[in-house]
């Protein structure tokens, strides 16, 4: 094992030595589509049931990576934020000694959604070994020396009538139903993203003042925290992820490999002084480069709401050759992607001399994205946001047969 690790390290070190200095050489003309860089982002190739990472897809070629954020860490951040709030505020509305909550799951087959459900349930003691809706146990929490039972009253995936996941309208409908059915048993509300949390707040019978927590730090969610309607959210740093998705591609299209592909301009400055300001972690086993999460409450929402771009990334000089990338977005209407991620991609791509062709899907049919993932010879690299997390091979087949 040690020997293998050493050999791998030596290989990575050696290849990065070979390519060091060749950063601005264009090699696209001679690269076959199958050898071109491929970055999956936001929706990690994985089994929708077990969450197991699709390593066949990740090993498509040596220039295949996933860029996302620390999903498990984020779930824990969200869970802790909720527990911190509960232990500082008395929320037992009907005084029955039970802290009841409802949970908007999002997409039961998506690793980000699973990680949040797990993080929340573990923090609240309701975790019963699975992220499935409804399979929970009672937890316990001590607030001001008094012990409360914690009960997940209900949870739902939140699939829209059109089949799309993370659906805010479904969350509004669920909340209408929950508020009527469960009344003041609901002491707090948890959502695995801001889009659904804002959807729940839209319910005409939303119990005023009941704490509600989301995830993503979308602009409207930050405003709602400042206004006092949303209680908290978590930022997964969309800017950092968008920057890294593009920068990993840029590095690979420039011929960098090994360590350099995932560090140059990211965790260490490139030759022009560009470096992403945020921190990252790299998981070699899954070829995943991950941004970090942070809790957002009334204490810091206003600072984030300025939406400032990363000053660490400046325009690359014009002698750095322009590269073309086709990038798919699983759902044009996804709250997080359309208000945060895609605008960030569009801001940073020109700074990195990348011309992006963005293909926006409908969030339910893979073919809607896949059919328009075409003319692959015209591009130097590919970025994919899967509709179904187990469909990576469909894109790879298309790349290999083009
Ligand atoms: C975000 C969700 C979004 C999903 C799309 C998640 O990381 O938190 O808001 O709907 O990505 O894949």
CSV table of N, CA, C and O in Angstrom, one decimal, residues 306-388:
chain,number,residue,atom,x,y,z
A,306,UNK,N,-24.0,41.6,0.3
A,306,UNK,CA,-23.4,42.5,-0.7
A,306,UNK,C,-23.0,41.8,-2.0
A,306,UNK,O,-22.9,42.4,-3.0
A,307,UNK,N,-22.9,40.4,-2.0
A,307,UNK,CA,-22.7,39.6,-3.2
A,307,UNK,C,-21.4,39.9,-3.9
A,307,UNK,O,-21.2,39.8,-5.1
A,308,UNK,N,-20.4,40.4,-3.1
A,308,UNK,CA,-19.1,40.8,-3.7
A,308,UNK,C,-18.4,39.6,-4.4
A,308,UNK,O,-18.5,38.4,-3.9
A,309,UNK,N,-17.8,39.8,-5.6
A,309,UNK,CA,-17.1,38.8,-6.3
A,309,UNK,C,-15.7,38.6,-5.7
A,309,UNK,O,-15.2,39.5,-5.0
A,310,UNK,N,-15.0,37.5,-6.0
A,310,UNK,CA,-13.7,37.2,-5.5
A,310,UNK,C,-12.6,38.0,-6.1
A,310,UNK,O,-12.4,37.9,-7.3
A,311,UNK,N,-12.0,38.9,-5.3
A,311,UNK,CA,-11.0,39.8,-5.8
A,311,UNK,C,-9.7,39.0,-6.1
A,311,UNK,O,-8.8,39.6,-6.7
A,312,UNK,N,-9.6,37.8,-5.7
A,312,UNK,CA,-8.4,37.0,-6.0
A,312,UNK,C,-8.2,36.6,-7.4
A,312,UNK,O,-7.2,36.1,-7.8
A,313,UNK,N,-9.3,36.7,-8.2
A,313,UNK,CA,-9.3,36.3,-9.6
A,313,UNK,C,-9.4,37.5,-10.5
A,313,UNK,O,-10.4,38.2,-10.5
A,314,UNK,N,-8.3,37.7,-11.3
A,314,UNK,CA,-8.3,38.8,-12.2
A,314,UNK,C,-8.2,38.3,-13.6
A,314,UNK,O,-8.0,37.1,-13.9
A,315,UNK,N,-8.4,39.2,-14.6
A,315,UNK,CA,-8.4,38.9,-16.0
A,315,UNK,C,-7.0,38.3,-16.4
A,315,UNK,O,-6.0,38.9,-16.1
A,316,UNK,N,-7.1,37.1,-17.0
A,316,UNK,CA,-5.8,36.5,-17.5
A,316,UNK,C,-5.4,37.3,-18.7
A,316,UNK,O,-6.3,37.9,-19.5
A,317,UNK,N,-4.1,37.5,-19.0
A,317,UNK,CA,-3.7,38.3,-20.1
A,317,UNK,C,-4.1,37.6,-21.4
A,317,UNK,O,-4.4,36.4,-21.5
A,318,UNK,N,-4.1,38.5,-22.5
A,318,UNK,CA,-4.7,38.0,-23.8
A,318,UNK,C,-3.8,36.9,-24.4
A,318,UNK,O,-4.3,36.2,-25.3
A,319,UNK,N,-2.5,36.8,-24.0
A,319,UNK,CA,-1.7,35.8,-24.6
A,319,UNK,C,-2.1,34.4,-24.1
A,319,UNK,O,-1.6,33.4,-24.7
A,320,UNK,N,-2.8,34.3,-23.1
A,320,UNK,CA,-3.3,33.0,-22.6
A,320,UNK,C,-4.5,32.6,-23.6
A,320,UNK,O,-5.5,33.3,-23.6
A,321,UNK,N,-4.3,31.5,-24.3
A,321,UNK,CA,-5.3,31.2,-25.4
A,321,UNK,C,-6.7,31.0,-24.9
A,321,UNK,O,-6.9,30.4,-23.8
A,322,UNK,N,-7.6,31.5,-25.7
A,322,UNK,CA,-9.0,31.3,-25.3
A,322,UNK,C,-9.4,29.8,-25.5
A,322,UNK,O,-8.9,29.2,-26.4
A,323,UNK,N,-10.2,29.3,-24.6
A,323,UNK,CA,-10.6,27.9,-24.7
A,323,UNK,C,-12.2,27.8,-24.7
A,323,UNK,O,-12.8,28.7,-24.0
A,324,UNK,N,-12.7,26.8,-25.3
A,324,UNK,CA,-14.1,26.6,-25.4
A,324,UNK,C,-14.6,25.5,-24.5
A,324,UNK,O,-14.1,24.4,-24.6
A,325,UNK,N,-15.7,25.7,-23.8
A,325,UNK,CA,-16.2,24.7,-22.9
A,325,UNK,C,-17.7,24.6,-23.1
A,325,UNK,O,-18.4,25.7,-23.1
A,326,UNK,N,-18.3,23.4,-23.2
A,326,UNK,CA,-19.7,23.2,-23.2
A,326,UNK,C,-20.1,22.8,-21.8
A,326,UNK,O,-19.5,21.9,-21.2
A,327,UNK,N,-21.1,23.5,-21.2
A,327,UNK,CA,-21.4,23.2,-19.8
A,327,UNK,C,-22.9,23.0,-19.7
A,327,UNK,O,-23.7,23.8,-20.2
A,328,UNK,N,-23.3,21.9,-19.0
A,328,UNK,CA,-24.8,21.7,-18.9
A,328,UNK,C,-25.2,22.1,-17.5
A,328,UNK,O,-24.4,22.0,-16.5
A,329,UNK,N,-26.5,22.5,-17.4
A,329,UNK,CA,-27.1,22.9,-16.1
A,329,UNK,C,-28.4,22.0,-16.0
A,329,UNK,O,-29.2,22.1,-16.9
A,330,UNK,N,-28.5,21.2,-14.9
A,330,UNK,CA,-29.6,20.2,-15.0
A,330,UNK,C,-31.0,20.8,-15.1
A,330,UNK,O,-31.9,20.2,-15.6
A,331,UNK,N,-31.1,22.0,-14.5
A,331,UNK,CA,-32.5,22.6,-14.4
A,331,UNK,C,-32.4,24.1,-14.5
A,331,UNK,O,-31.9,24.7,-13.6
A,332,UNK,N,-32.9,24.7,-15.6
A,332,UNK,CA,-32.8,26.2,-15.8
A,332,UNK,C,-33.5,26.9,-14.7
A,332,UNK,O,-33.2,28.0,-14.4
A,333,UNK,N,-34.5,26.2,-14.0
A,333,UNK,CA,-35.3,26.9,-13.0
A,333,UNK,C,-34.8,26.6,-11.6
A,333,UNK,O,-35.4,27.0,-10.6
A,334,UNK,N,-33.7,25.9,-11.4
A,334,UNK,CA,-33.2,25.6,-10.1
A,334,UNK,C,-32.8,27.0,-9.4
A,334,UNK,O,-32.1,27.7,-9.9
A,335,UNK,N,-33.4,27.2,-8.2
A,335,UNK,CA,-33.1,28.5,-7.5
A,335,UNK,C,-31.6,28.7,-7.3
A,335,UNK,O,-31.1,29.8,-7.6
A,336,UNK,N,-30.9,27.8,-6.7
A,336,UNK,CA,-29.5,28.0,-6.4
A,336,UNK,C,-28.7,28.1,-7.6
A,336,UNK,O,-27.9,29.1,-7.7
A,337,UNK,N,-28.9,27.2,-8.6
A,337,UNK,CA,-28.0,27.3,-9.8
A,337,UNK,C,-28.3,28.6,-10.6
A,337,UNK,O,-27.4,29.3,-11.1
A,338,UNK,N,-29.6,28.9,-10.8
A,338,UNK,CA,-29.9,30.1,-11.6
A,338,UNK,C,-29.6,31.4,-11.0
A,338,UNK,O,-29.3,32.4,-11.7
A,339,UNK,N,-29.7,31.5,-9.6
A,339,UNK,CA,-29.4,32.8,-9.0
A,339,UNK,C,-28.0,33.0,-8.5
A,339,UNK,O,-27.5,34.1,-8.4
A,340,UNK,N,-27.3,31.8,-8.3
A,340,UNK,CA,-26.0,32.0,-7.8
A,340,UNK,C,-24.9,31.4,-8.7
A,340,UNK,O,-23.9,32.0,-9.1
A,341,UNK,N,-25.0,30.1,-9.0
A,341,UNK,CA,-23.9,29.4,-9.6
A,341,UNK,C,-23.7,29.8,-11.1
A,341,UNK,O,-22.6,30.2,-11.5
A,342,UNK,N,-24.8,29.9,-11.8
A,342,UNK,CA,-24.6,30.2,-13.3
A,342,UNK,C,-24.2,31.7,-13.4
A,342,UNK,O,-23.2,31.9,-14.2
A,343,UNK,N,-24.7,32.7,-12.7
A,343,UNK,CA,-24.2,34.0,-12.8
A,343,UNK,C,-22.7,34.1,-12.4
A,343,UNK,O,-21.9,34.8,-13.0
A,344,UNK,N,-22.3,33.3,-11.4
A,344,UNK,CA,-20.9,33.3,-11.1
A,344,UNK,C,-20.0,32.7,-12.2
A,344,UNK,O,-19.0,33.2,-12.5
A,345,UNK,N,-20.5,31.6,-12.8
A,345,UNK,CA,-19.8,31.0,-13.9
A,345,UNK,C,-19.6,32.1,-15.1
A,345,UNK,O,-18.5,32.2,-15.6
A,346,UNK,N,-20.7,32.8,-15.3
A,346,UNK,CA,-20.7,33.8,-16.4
A,346,UNK,C,-19.7,34.9,-16.1
A,346,UNK,O,-19.2,35.5,-17.0
A,347,UNK,N,-19.6,35.2,-14.8
A,347,UNK,CA,-18.7,36.3,-14.4
A,347,UNK,C,-17.2,35.9,-14.5
A,347,UNK,O,-16.4,36.6,-15.1
A,348,UNK,N,-16.9,34.6,-14.1
A,348,UNK,CA,-15.5,34.2,-14.0
A,348,UNK,C,-15.0,33.7,-15.3
A,348,UNK,O,-13.8,33.7,-15.6
A,349,UNK,N,-15.8,33.1,-16.2
A,349,UNK,CA,-15.3,32.5,-17.4
A,349,UNK,C,-14.5,33.4,-18.3
A,349,UNK,O,-13.4,33.1,-18.6
A,350,UNK,N,-15.0,34.6,-18.6
A,350,UNK,CA,-14.2,35.6,-19.4
A,350,UNK,C,-12.9,36.0,-18.7
A,350,UNK,O,-11.9,36.1,-19.4
A,351,UNK,N,-12.9,36.0,-17.4
A,351,UNK,CA,-11.7,36.4,-16.7
A,351,UNK,C,-10.6,35.3,-16.9
A,351,UNK,O,-9.4,35.6,-16.9
A,352,UNK,N,-11.1,34.1,-17.1
A,352,UNK,CA,-10.1,33.0,-17.3
A,352,UNK,C,-10.0,32.7,-18.8
A,352,UNK,O,-9.5,31.6,-19.2
A,353,UNK,N,-10.4,33.6,-19.7
A,353,UNK,CA,-10.3,33.4,-21.1
A,353,UNK,C,-11.0,32.0,-21.6
A,353,UNK,O,-10.5,31.3,-22.4
A,354,UNK,N,-12.2,31.8,-21.0
A,354,UNK,CA,-13.0,30.6,-21.3
A,354,UNK,C,-14.3,31.1,-21.9
A,354,UNK,O,-15.0,32.0,-21.4
A,355,UNK,N,-14.6,30.6,-23.1
A,355,UNK,CA,-15.9,30.9,-23.8
A,355,UNK,C,-16.8,29.7,-23.4
A,355,UNK,O,-16.5,28.6,-23.7
A,356,UNK,N,-17.9,30.0,-22.7
A,356,UNK,CA,-18.8,29.0,-22.2
A,356,UNK,C,-20.0,28.9,-23.1
A,356,UNK,O,-20.6,29.9,-23.5
A,357,UNK,N,-20.4,27.6,-23.5
A,357,UNK,CA,-21.7,27.4,-24.1
A,357,UNK,C,-22.5,26.7,-23.0
A,357,UNK,O,-22.3,25.6,-22.7
A,358,UNK,N,-23.5,27.4,-22.5
A,358,UNK,CA,-24.3,26.9,-21.4
A,358,UNK,C,-25.6,26.2,-21.9
A,358,UNK,O,-26.4,26.9,-22.6
A,359,UNK,N,-25.8,25.0,-21.6
A,359,UNK,CA,-27.0,24.2,-22.0
A,359,UNK,C,-27.8,24.0,-20.8
A,359,UNK,O,-27.4,23.3,-19.9
A,360,UNK,N,-29.0,24.6,-20.8
A,360,UNK,CA,-29.9,24.5,-19.6
A,360,UNK,C,-31.0,23.5,-19.7
A,360,UNK,O,-31.8,23.6,-20.7
A,361,UNK,N,-31.0,22.5,-18.8
A,361,UNK,CA,-32.0,21.4,-18.9
A,361,UNK,C,-33.4,21.8,-18.2
A,361,UNK,O,-33.5,22.9,-17.7
A,362,UNK,N,-34.2,20.7,-18.2
A,362,UNK,CA,-35.6,21.0,-17.6
A,362,UNK,C,-35.7,20.3,-16.2
A,362,UNK,O,-36.8,20.3,-15.6
A,363,UNK,N,-34.6,19.7,-15.7
A,363,UNK,CA,-34.6,19.2,-14.3
A,363,UNK,C,-35.3,17.9,-14.2
A,363,UNK,O,-35.3,17.3,-13.1
A,364,UNK,N,-35.8,17.3,-15.3
A,364,UNK,CA,-36.4,16.0,-15.1
A,364,UNK,C,-36.0,15.0,-16.2
A,364,UNK,O,-35.8,13.8,-15.9
A,365,UNK,N,-35.8,15.4,-17.4
A,365,UNK,CA,-35.5,14.5,-18.5
A,365,UNK,C,-34.0,14.7,-18.8
A,365,UNK,O,-33.6,15.8,-19.3
A,366,UNK,N,-33.2,13.6,-18.6
A,366,UNK,CA,-31.8,13.7,-19.0
A,366,UNK,C,-31.6,14.1,-20.4
A,366,UNK,O,-30.7,14.8,-20.8
A,367,UNK,N,-32.5,13.5,-21.3
A,367,UNK,CA,-32.3,13.7,-22.7
A,367,UNK,C,-32.4,15.2,-23.1
A,367,UNK,O,-31.8,15.6,-24.1
A,368,UNK,N,-33.1,16.0,-22.3
A,368,UNK,CA,-33.2,17.4,-22.6
A,368,UNK,C,-31.8,18.1,-22.6
A,368,UNK,O,-31.5,18.9,-23.4
A,369,UNK,N,-31.0,17.6,-21.7
A,369,UNK,CA,-29.6,18.2,-21.6
A,369,UNK,C,-28.7,17.4,-22.6
A,369,UNK,O,-27.9,17.9,-23.4
A,370,UNK,N,-28.9,16.0,-22.5
A,370,UNK,CA,-28.0,15.2,-23.3
A,370,UNK,C,-28.1,15.4,-24.8
A,370,UNK,O,-27.1,15.4,-25.5
A,371,UNK,N,-29.3,15.6,-25.3
A,371,UNK,CA,-29.5,15.8,-26.7
A,371,UNK,C,-28.8,17.1,-27.2
A,371,UNK,O,-28.4,17.2,-28.4
A,372,UNK,N,-28.7,18.0,-26.3
A,372,UNK,CA,-28.0,19.3,-26.7
A,372,UNK,C,-26.5,19.4,-26.3
A,372,UNK,O,-25.9,20.4,-26.5
A,373,UNK,N,-26.1,18.3,-25.7
A,373,UNK,CA,-24.6,18.1,-25.4
A,373,UNK,C,-24.0,17.5,-26.7
A,373,UNK,O,-23.9,16.3,-26.9
A,374,UNK,N,-23.7,18.4,-27.6
A,374,UNK,CA,-23.3,17.9,-29.0
A,374,UNK,C,-22.3,18.8,-29.6
A,374,UNK,O,-21.8,19.7,-29.0
A,375,UNK,N,-21.9,18.4,-30.8
A,375,UNK,CA,-20.7,19.1,-31.5
A,375,UNK,C,-19.5,19.1,-30.6
A,375,UNK,O,-18.8,20.1,-30.4
A,376,UNK,N,-19.2,17.9,-30.0
A,376,UNK,CA,-18.2,17.9,-28.9
A,376,UNK,C,-16.8,18.2,-29.4
A,376,UNK,O,-16.0,18.6,-28.6
A,377,UNK,N,-16.6,18.0,-30.7
A,377,UNK,CA,-15.3,18.3,-31.3
A,377,UNK,C,-15.0,19.8,-31.2
A,377,UNK,O,-13.8,20.2,-31.4
A,378,UNK,N,-16.0,20.6,-31.1
A,378,UNK,CA,-15.8,22.1,-31.1
A,378,UNK,C,-15.3,22.6,-29.8
A,378,UNK,O,-15.0,23.8,-29.7
A,379,UNK,N,-15.2,21.7,-28.8
A,379,UNK,CA,-14.9,22.2,-27.5
A,379,UNK,C,-13.6,21.7,-26.9
A,379,UNK,O,-13.2,20.6,-27.3
A,380,UNK,N,-12.9,22.4,-26.0
A,380,UNK,CA,-11.7,21.9,-25.4
A,380,UNK,C,-11.9,21.2,-24.1
A,380,UNK,O,-11.0,20.5,-23.6
A,381,UNK,N,-13.1,21.4,-23.6
A,381,UNK,CA,-13.4,20.7,-22.3
A,381,UNK,C,-14.9,20.7,-22.0
A,381,UNK,O,-15.7,21.4,-22.7
A,382,UNK,N,-15.3,19.8,-21.1
A,382,UNK,CA,-16.7,19.6,-20.8
A,382,UNK,C,-17.0,19.7,-19.3
A,382,UNK,O,-16.3,19.2,-18.5
A,383,UNK,N,-18.2,20.4,-19.0
A,383,UNK,CA,-18.6,20.5,-17.6
A,383,UNK,C,-20.0,20.0,-17.5
A,383,UNK,O,-20.9,20.5,-18.3
A,384,UNK,N,-20.3,19.1,-16.6
A,384,UNK,CA,-21.6,18.4,-16.6
A,384,UNK,C,-22.3,18.5,-15.2
A,384,UNK,O,-21.7,18.2,-14.2
A,385,UNK,N,-23.5,18.9,-15.2
A,385,UNK,CA,-24.4,18.9,-14.1
A,385,UNK,C,-25.5,17.9,-14.4
A,385,UNK,O,-26.4,18.2,-15.1
A,386,UNK,N,-25.3,16.7,-13.8
A,386,UNK,CA,-26.2,15.6,-14.2
A,386,UNK,C,-27.7,15.9,-13.7
A,386,UNK,O,-27.9,16.5,-12.7
A,387,UNK,N,-28.6,15.4,-14.5
A,387,UNK,CA,-30.0,15.5,-14.0
A,387,UNK,C,-30.2,14.3,-13.0
A,387,UNK,O,-30.6,14.6,-11.9
A,388,UNK,N,-29.9,13.1,-13.5
A,388,UNK,CA,-29.9,12.0,-12.6
A,388,UNK,C,-28.5,11.7,-12.2
A,388,UNK,O,-27.6,11.5,-13.1
